[in-house]
mmCIF file of C-alpha atoms in Angstrom:
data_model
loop_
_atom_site.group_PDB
_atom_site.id
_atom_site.type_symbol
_atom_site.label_atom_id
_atom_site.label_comp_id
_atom_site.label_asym_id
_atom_site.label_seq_id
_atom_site.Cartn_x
_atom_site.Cartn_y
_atom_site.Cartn_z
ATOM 1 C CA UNK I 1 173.326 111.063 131.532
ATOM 2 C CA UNK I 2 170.998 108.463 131.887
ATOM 3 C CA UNK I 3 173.559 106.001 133.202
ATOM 4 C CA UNK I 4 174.826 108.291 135.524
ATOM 5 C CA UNK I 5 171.792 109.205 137.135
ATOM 6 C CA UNK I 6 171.257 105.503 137.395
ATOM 7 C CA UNK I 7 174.718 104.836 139.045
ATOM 8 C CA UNK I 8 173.820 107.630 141.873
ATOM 9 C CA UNK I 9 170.852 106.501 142.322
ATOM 10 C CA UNK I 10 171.972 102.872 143.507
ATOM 11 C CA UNK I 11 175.087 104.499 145.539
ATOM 12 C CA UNK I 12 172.623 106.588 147.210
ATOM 13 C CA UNK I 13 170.016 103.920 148.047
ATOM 14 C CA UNK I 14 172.734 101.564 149.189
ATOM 15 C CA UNK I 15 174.197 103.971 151.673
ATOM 16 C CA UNK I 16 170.878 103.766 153.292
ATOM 17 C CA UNK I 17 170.603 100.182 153.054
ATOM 18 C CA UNK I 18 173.663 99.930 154.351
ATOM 19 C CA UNK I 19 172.910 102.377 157.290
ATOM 20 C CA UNK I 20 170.304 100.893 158.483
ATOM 21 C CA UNK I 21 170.902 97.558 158.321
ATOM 22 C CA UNK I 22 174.217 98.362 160.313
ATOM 23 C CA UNK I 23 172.478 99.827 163.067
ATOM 24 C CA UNK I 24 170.212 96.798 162.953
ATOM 25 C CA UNK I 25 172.988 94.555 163.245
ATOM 26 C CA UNK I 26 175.085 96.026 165.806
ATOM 27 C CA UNK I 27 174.228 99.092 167.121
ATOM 28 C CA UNK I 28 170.748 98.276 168.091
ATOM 29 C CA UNK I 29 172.618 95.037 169.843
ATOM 30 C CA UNK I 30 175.239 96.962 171.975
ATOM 31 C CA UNK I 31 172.729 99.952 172.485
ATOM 32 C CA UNK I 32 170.754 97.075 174.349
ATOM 33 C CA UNK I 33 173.323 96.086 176.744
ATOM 34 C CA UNK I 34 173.469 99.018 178.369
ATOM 35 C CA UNK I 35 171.190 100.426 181.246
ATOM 36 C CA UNK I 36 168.653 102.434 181.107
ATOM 37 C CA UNK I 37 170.023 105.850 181.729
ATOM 38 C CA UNK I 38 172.612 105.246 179.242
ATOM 39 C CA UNK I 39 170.830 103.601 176.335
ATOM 40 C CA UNK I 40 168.410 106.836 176.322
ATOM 41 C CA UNK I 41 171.080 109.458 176.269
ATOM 42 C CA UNK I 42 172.785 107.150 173.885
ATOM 43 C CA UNK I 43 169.708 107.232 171.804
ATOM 44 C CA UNK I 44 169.692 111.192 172.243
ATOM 45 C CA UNK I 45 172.877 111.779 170.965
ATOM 46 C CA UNK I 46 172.792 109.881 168.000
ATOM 47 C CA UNK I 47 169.341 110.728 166.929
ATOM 48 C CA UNK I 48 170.688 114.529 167.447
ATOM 49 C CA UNK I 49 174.206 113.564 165.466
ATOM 50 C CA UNK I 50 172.194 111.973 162.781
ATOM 51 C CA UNK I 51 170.909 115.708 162.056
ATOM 52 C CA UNK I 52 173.753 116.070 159.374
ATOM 53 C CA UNK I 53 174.187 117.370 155.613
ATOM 54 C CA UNK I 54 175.506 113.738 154.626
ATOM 55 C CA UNK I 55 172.538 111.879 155.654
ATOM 56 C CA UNK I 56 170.238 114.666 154.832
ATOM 57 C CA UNK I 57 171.817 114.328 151.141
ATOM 58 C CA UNK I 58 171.805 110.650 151.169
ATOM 59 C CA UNK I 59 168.284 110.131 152.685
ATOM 60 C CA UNK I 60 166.301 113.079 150.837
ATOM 61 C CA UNK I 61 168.570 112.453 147.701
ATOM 62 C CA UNK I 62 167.250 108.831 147.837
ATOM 63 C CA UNK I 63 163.573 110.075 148.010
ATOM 64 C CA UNK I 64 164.081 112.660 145.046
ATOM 65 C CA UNK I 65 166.524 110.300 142.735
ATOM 66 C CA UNK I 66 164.255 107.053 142.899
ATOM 67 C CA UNK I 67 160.839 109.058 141.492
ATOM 68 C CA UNK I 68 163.623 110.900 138.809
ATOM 69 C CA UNK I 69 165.243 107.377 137.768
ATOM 70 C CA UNK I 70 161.723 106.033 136.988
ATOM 71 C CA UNK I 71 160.452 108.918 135.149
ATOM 72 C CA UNK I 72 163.334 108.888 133.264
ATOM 73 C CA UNK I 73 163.323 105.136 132.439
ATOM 74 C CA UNK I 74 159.772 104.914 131.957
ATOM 75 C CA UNK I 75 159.214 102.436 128.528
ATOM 76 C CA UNK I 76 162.036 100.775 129.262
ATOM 77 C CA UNK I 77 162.755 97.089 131.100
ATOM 78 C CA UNK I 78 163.771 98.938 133.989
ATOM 79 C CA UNK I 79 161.299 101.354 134.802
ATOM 80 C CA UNK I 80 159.081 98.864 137.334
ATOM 81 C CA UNK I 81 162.204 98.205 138.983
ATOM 82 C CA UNK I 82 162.458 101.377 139.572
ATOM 83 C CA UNK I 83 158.900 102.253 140.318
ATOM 84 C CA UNK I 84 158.695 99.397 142.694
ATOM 85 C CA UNK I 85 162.242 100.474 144.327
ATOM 86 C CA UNK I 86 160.182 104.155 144.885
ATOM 87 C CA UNK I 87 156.856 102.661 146.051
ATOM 88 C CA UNK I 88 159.096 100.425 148.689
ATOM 89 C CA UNK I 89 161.803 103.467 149.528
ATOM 90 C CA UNK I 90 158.785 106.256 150.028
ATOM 91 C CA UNK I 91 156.366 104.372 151.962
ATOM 92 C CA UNK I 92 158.566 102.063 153.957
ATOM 93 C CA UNK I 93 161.682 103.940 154.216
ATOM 94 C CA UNK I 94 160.898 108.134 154.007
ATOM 95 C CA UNK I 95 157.149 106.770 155.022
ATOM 96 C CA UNK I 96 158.031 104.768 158.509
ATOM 97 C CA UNK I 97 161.268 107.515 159.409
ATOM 98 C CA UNK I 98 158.765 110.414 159.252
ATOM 99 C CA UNK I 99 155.427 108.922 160.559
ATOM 100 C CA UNK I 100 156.818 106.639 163.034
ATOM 101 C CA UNK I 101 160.795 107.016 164.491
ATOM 102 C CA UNK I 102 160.899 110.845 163.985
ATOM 103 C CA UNK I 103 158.090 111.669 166.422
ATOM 104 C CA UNK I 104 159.106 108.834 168.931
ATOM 105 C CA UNK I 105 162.829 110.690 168.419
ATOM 106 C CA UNK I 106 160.899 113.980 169.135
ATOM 107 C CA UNK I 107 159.649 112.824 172.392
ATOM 108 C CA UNK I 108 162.715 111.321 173.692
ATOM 109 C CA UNK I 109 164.720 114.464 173.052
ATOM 110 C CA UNK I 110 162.605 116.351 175.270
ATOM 111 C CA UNK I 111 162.434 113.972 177.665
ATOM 112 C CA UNK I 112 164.871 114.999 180.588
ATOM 113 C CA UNK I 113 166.825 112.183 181.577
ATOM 114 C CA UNK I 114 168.851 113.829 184.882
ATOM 115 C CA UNK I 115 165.758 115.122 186.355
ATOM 116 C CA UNK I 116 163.665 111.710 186.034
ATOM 117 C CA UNK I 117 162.764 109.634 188.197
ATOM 118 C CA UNK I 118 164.384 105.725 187.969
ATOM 119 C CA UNK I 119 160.649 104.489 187.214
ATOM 120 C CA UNK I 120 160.366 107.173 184.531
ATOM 121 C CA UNK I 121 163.613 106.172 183.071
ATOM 122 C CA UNK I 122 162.736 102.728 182.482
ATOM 123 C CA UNK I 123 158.981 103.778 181.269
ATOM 124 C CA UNK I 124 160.830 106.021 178.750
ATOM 125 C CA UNK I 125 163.019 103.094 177.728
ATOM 126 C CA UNK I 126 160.145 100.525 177.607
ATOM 127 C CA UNK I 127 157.730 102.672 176.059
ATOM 128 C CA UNK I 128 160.457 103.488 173.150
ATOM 129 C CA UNK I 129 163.082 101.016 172.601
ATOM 130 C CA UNK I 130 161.066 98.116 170.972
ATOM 131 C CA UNK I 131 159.178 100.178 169.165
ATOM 132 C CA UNK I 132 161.484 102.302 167.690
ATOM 133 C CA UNK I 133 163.496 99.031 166.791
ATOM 134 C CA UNK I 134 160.516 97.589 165.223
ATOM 135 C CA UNK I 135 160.419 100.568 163.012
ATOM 136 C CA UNK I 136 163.529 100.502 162.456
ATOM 137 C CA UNK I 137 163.914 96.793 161.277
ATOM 138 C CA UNK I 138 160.810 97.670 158.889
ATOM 139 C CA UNK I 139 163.012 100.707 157.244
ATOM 140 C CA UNK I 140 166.222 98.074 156.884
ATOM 141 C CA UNK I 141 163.729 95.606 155.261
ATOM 142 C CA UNK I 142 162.478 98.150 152.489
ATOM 143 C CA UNK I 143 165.557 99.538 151.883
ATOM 144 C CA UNK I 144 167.283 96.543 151.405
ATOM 145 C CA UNK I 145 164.421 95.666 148.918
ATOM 146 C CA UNK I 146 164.827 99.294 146.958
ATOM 147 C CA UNK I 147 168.266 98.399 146.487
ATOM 148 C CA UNK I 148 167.876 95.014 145.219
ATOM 149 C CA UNK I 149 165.030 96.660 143.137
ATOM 150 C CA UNK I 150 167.660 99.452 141.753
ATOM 151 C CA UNK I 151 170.217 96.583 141.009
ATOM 152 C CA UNK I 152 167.967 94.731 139.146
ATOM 153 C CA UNK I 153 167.020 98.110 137.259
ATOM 154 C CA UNK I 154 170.914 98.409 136.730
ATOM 155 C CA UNK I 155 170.862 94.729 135.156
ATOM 156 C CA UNK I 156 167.703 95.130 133.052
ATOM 157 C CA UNK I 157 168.756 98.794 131.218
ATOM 158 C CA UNK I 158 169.663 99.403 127.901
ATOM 159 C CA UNK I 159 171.467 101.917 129.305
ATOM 160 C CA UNK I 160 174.350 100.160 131.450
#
Protein backbone atom coordinates (compact mmCIF):
# COMPACT_ATOMS: atom_id res chain seq x y z
CA UNK A 1 0.00 0.00 0.00
CA UNK A 2 2.89 1.83 0.78
CA UNK A 3 4.27 1.65 -2.75
CA UNK A 4 1.23 2.64 -4.17
CA UNK A 5 0.66 5.61 -2.30
CA UNK A 6 4.19 6.43 -3.25
CA UNK A 7 3.59 5.87 -7.06
CA UNK A 8 0.45 8.47 -6.86
CA UNK A 9 2.09 10.61 -5.13
CA UNK A 10 4.93 11.25 -7.85
CA UNK A 11 2.16 11.00 -10.80
CA UNK A 12 0.34 13.60 -9.01
CA UNK A 13 3.24 15.99 -8.29
CA UNK A 14 4.52 15.57 -11.81
CA UNK A 15 1.29 16.57 -13.43
CA UNK A 16 1.83 19.80 -11.71
CA UNK A 17 5.32 20.06 -12.58
CA UNK A 18 4.51 19.40 -15.75
CA UNK A 19 1.64 22.03 -15.84
CA UNK A 20 3.33 24.61 -14.90
CA UNK A 21 6.36 24.42 -16.41
CA UNK A 22 4.33 24.09 -19.78
CA UNK A 23 2.65 27.22 -19.33
CA UNK A 24 6.05 28.66 -18.50
CA UNK A 25 7.43 27.51 -21.60
CA UNK A 26 4.91 28.29 -24.07
CA UNK A 27 1.89 29.60 -23.04
CA UNK A 28 3.22 32.44 -21.07
CA UNK A 29 5.37 33.08 -24.54
CA UNK A 30 2.41 33.17 -27.05
CA UNK A 31 0.06 34.77 -24.33
CA UNK A 32 2.74 37.66 -24.70
CA UNK A 33 2.46 38.24 -28.29
CA UNK A 34 -0.75 39.24 -28.25
CA UNK A 35 -2.28 42.78 -27.46
CA UNK A 36 -3.53 43.94 -24.71
CA UNK A 37 -7.22 43.39 -24.97
CA UNK A 38 -6.61 39.93 -25.93
CA UNK A 39 -3.91 38.70 -23.58
CA UNK A 40 -6.38 39.80 -20.58
CA UNK A 41 -9.45 38.02 -21.78
CA UNK A 42 -7.07 35.29 -22.67
CA UNK A 43 -5.89 35.33 -19.15
CA UNK A 44 -9.72 35.37 -18.03
CA UNK A 45 -10.68 32.47 -19.69
CA UNK A 46 -8.12 30.24 -18.73
CA UNK A 47 -7.84 31.26 -15.17
CA UNK A 48 -11.85 30.60 -15.23
CA UNK A 49 -11.25 27.06 -17.31
CA UNK A 50 -8.60 26.14 -14.87
CA UNK A 51 -11.62 25.97 -12.23
CA UNK A 52 -11.94 22.13 -12.97
CA UNK A 53 -12.29 18.70 -10.94
CA UNK A 54 -8.94 17.44 -12.70
CA UNK A 55 -6.77 20.12 -11.51
CA UNK A 56 -8.64 20.53 -8.34
CA UNK A 57 -7.74 16.63 -7.80
CA UNK A 58 -4.29 16.97 -9.04
CA UNK A 59 -3.38 20.25 -7.22
CA UNK A 60 -5.21 19.63 -3.71
CA UNK A 61 -4.34 15.82 -4.10
CA UNK A 62 -0.67 16.98 -4.34
CA UNK A 63 -1.03 19.11 -1.11
CA UNK A 64 -2.81 16.19 0.88
CA UNK A 65 -0.57 13.10 -0.65
CA UNK A 66 2.96 14.79 -0.04
CA UNK A 67 2.23 15.42 4.05
CA UNK A 68 0.54 11.49 3.86
CA UNK A 69 3.74 10.01 1.93
CA UNK A 70 6.02 11.48 4.66
CA UNK A 71 4.08 10.46 7.57
CA UNK A 72 3.92 7.28 6.26
CA UNK A 73 7.66 6.92 5.43
CA UNK A 74 8.81 8.57 8.41
CA UNK A 75 12.15 6.28 9.78
CA UNK A 76 12.86 5.41 6.61
CA UNK A 77 15.68 6.81 3.86
CA UNK A 78 12.97 8.45 2.20
CA UNK A 79 11.07 10.32 4.54
CA UNK A 80 13.27 13.86 4.15
CA UNK A 81 12.74 13.49 0.62
CA UNK A 82 9.55 13.56 1.18
CA UNK A 83 9.37 16.12 3.90
CA UNK A 84 11.49 18.42 1.88
CA UNK A 85 9.23 17.65 -1.40
CA UNK A 86 6.11 18.97 1.18
CA UNK A 87 7.99 21.94 2.70
CA UNK A 88 8.89 23.01 -1.18
CA UNK A 89 5.19 21.91 -2.72
CA UNK A 90 3.15 23.80 0.34
CA UNK A 91 4.98 26.92 0.62
CA UNK A 92 6.13 27.49 -2.92
CA UNK A 93 3.57 25.77 -4.88
CA UNK A 94 -0.12 25.70 -2.74
CA UNK A 95 1.77 28.78 -0.76
CA UNK A 96 2.55 31.30 -3.93
CA UNK A 97 -1.02 29.96 -6.02
CA UNK A 98 -3.11 31.02 -2.99
CA UNK A 99 -1.27 34.11 -1.53
CA UNK A 100 -0.09 35.53 -4.67
CA UNK A 101 -1.74 34.43 -8.43
CA UNK A 102 -5.23 33.64 -6.96
CA UNK A 103 -5.97 37.17 -5.72
CA UNK A 104 -4.19 38.88 -8.77
CA UNK A 105 -6.67 36.19 -10.82
CA UNK A 106 -9.49 37.60 -8.56
CA UNK A 107 -8.95 41.07 -9.63
CA UNK A 108 -8.59 40.51 -13.23
CA UNK A 109 -11.84 38.59 -13.42
CA UNK A 110 -13.68 41.45 -12.26
CA UNK A 111 -12.03 43.71 -14.16
CA UNK A 112 -14.31 44.63 -17.24
CA UNK A 113 -12.37 44.56 -20.24
CA UNK A 114 -15.24 45.97 -22.98
CA UNK A 115 -16.11 48.83 -20.86
CA UNK A 116 -12.34 50.04 -20.19
CA UNK A 117 -10.74 52.50 -21.29
CA UNK A 118 -7.39 51.71 -23.77
CA UNK A 119 -5.16 53.32 -20.85
CA UNK A 120 -6.93 51.06 -18.34
CA UNK A 121 -6.37 48.10 -20.49
CA UNK A 122 -2.78 48.41 -20.66
CA UNK A 123 -2.58 49.46 -16.72
CA UNK A 124 -4.47 46.16 -16.12
CA UNK A 125 -1.97 44.32 -18.31
CA UNK A 126 1.14 46.07 -16.84
CA UNK A 127 0.08 46.00 -13.42
CA UNK A 128 -0.57 42.00 -13.80
CA UNK A 129 1.28 40.26 -16.42
CA UNK A 130 4.88 40.32 -14.97
CA UNK A 131 3.85 39.74 -11.86
CA UNK A 132 1.70 37.05 -12.20
CA UNK A 133 4.53 35.44 -14.43
CA UNK A 134 6.98 35.97 -11.75
CA UNK A 135 4.78 33.97 -9.54
CA UNK A 136 4.26 31.75 -11.73
CA UNK A 137 7.95 30.87 -12.67
CA UNK A 138 8.46 30.61 -8.70
CA UNK A 139 5.52 27.76 -8.57
CA UNK A 140 7.34 25.86 -11.80
CA UNK A 141 10.65 26.15 -9.83
CA UNK A 142 9.26 24.39 -6.56
CA UNK A 143 7.40 22.02 -8.21
CA UNK A 144 9.93 20.90 -10.34
CA UNK A 145 12.06 20.56 -7.10
CA UNK A 146 9.06 18.43 -5.19
CA UNK A 147 9.22 16.16 -7.96
CA UNK A 148 12.81 15.63 -8.14
CA UNK A 149 12.47 15.40 -4.27
CA UNK A 150 9.59 12.55 -4.69
CA UNK A 151 11.88 10.72 -7.29
CA UNK A 152 14.62 10.63 -5.18
CA UNK A 153 12.15 9.34 -2.33
CA UNK A 154 11.10 6.67 -5.03
CA UNK A 155 14.97 5.72 -5.41
CA UNK A 156 15.87 5.76 -1.70
CA UNK A 157 12.65 3.36 -0.36
CA UNK A 158 12.72 0.08 0.84
CA UNK A 159 9.58 -0.01 -0.46
CA UNK A 160 10.01 0.25 -4.43
Amino acid sequence: MATLLLIFTAVLTALIAGLFYAYSCSVVLGLGKLSDGEYLKAMQSINREILNPVFFISFMGTAVLLPVAAFVFRGQPAFIFLLLATLAYLIGVFGVTVAGNVPMNDILDKFDISGATTDAIQQMREGFEKRWNLLNNIRTVFSVISIALVVCACIWSKEI
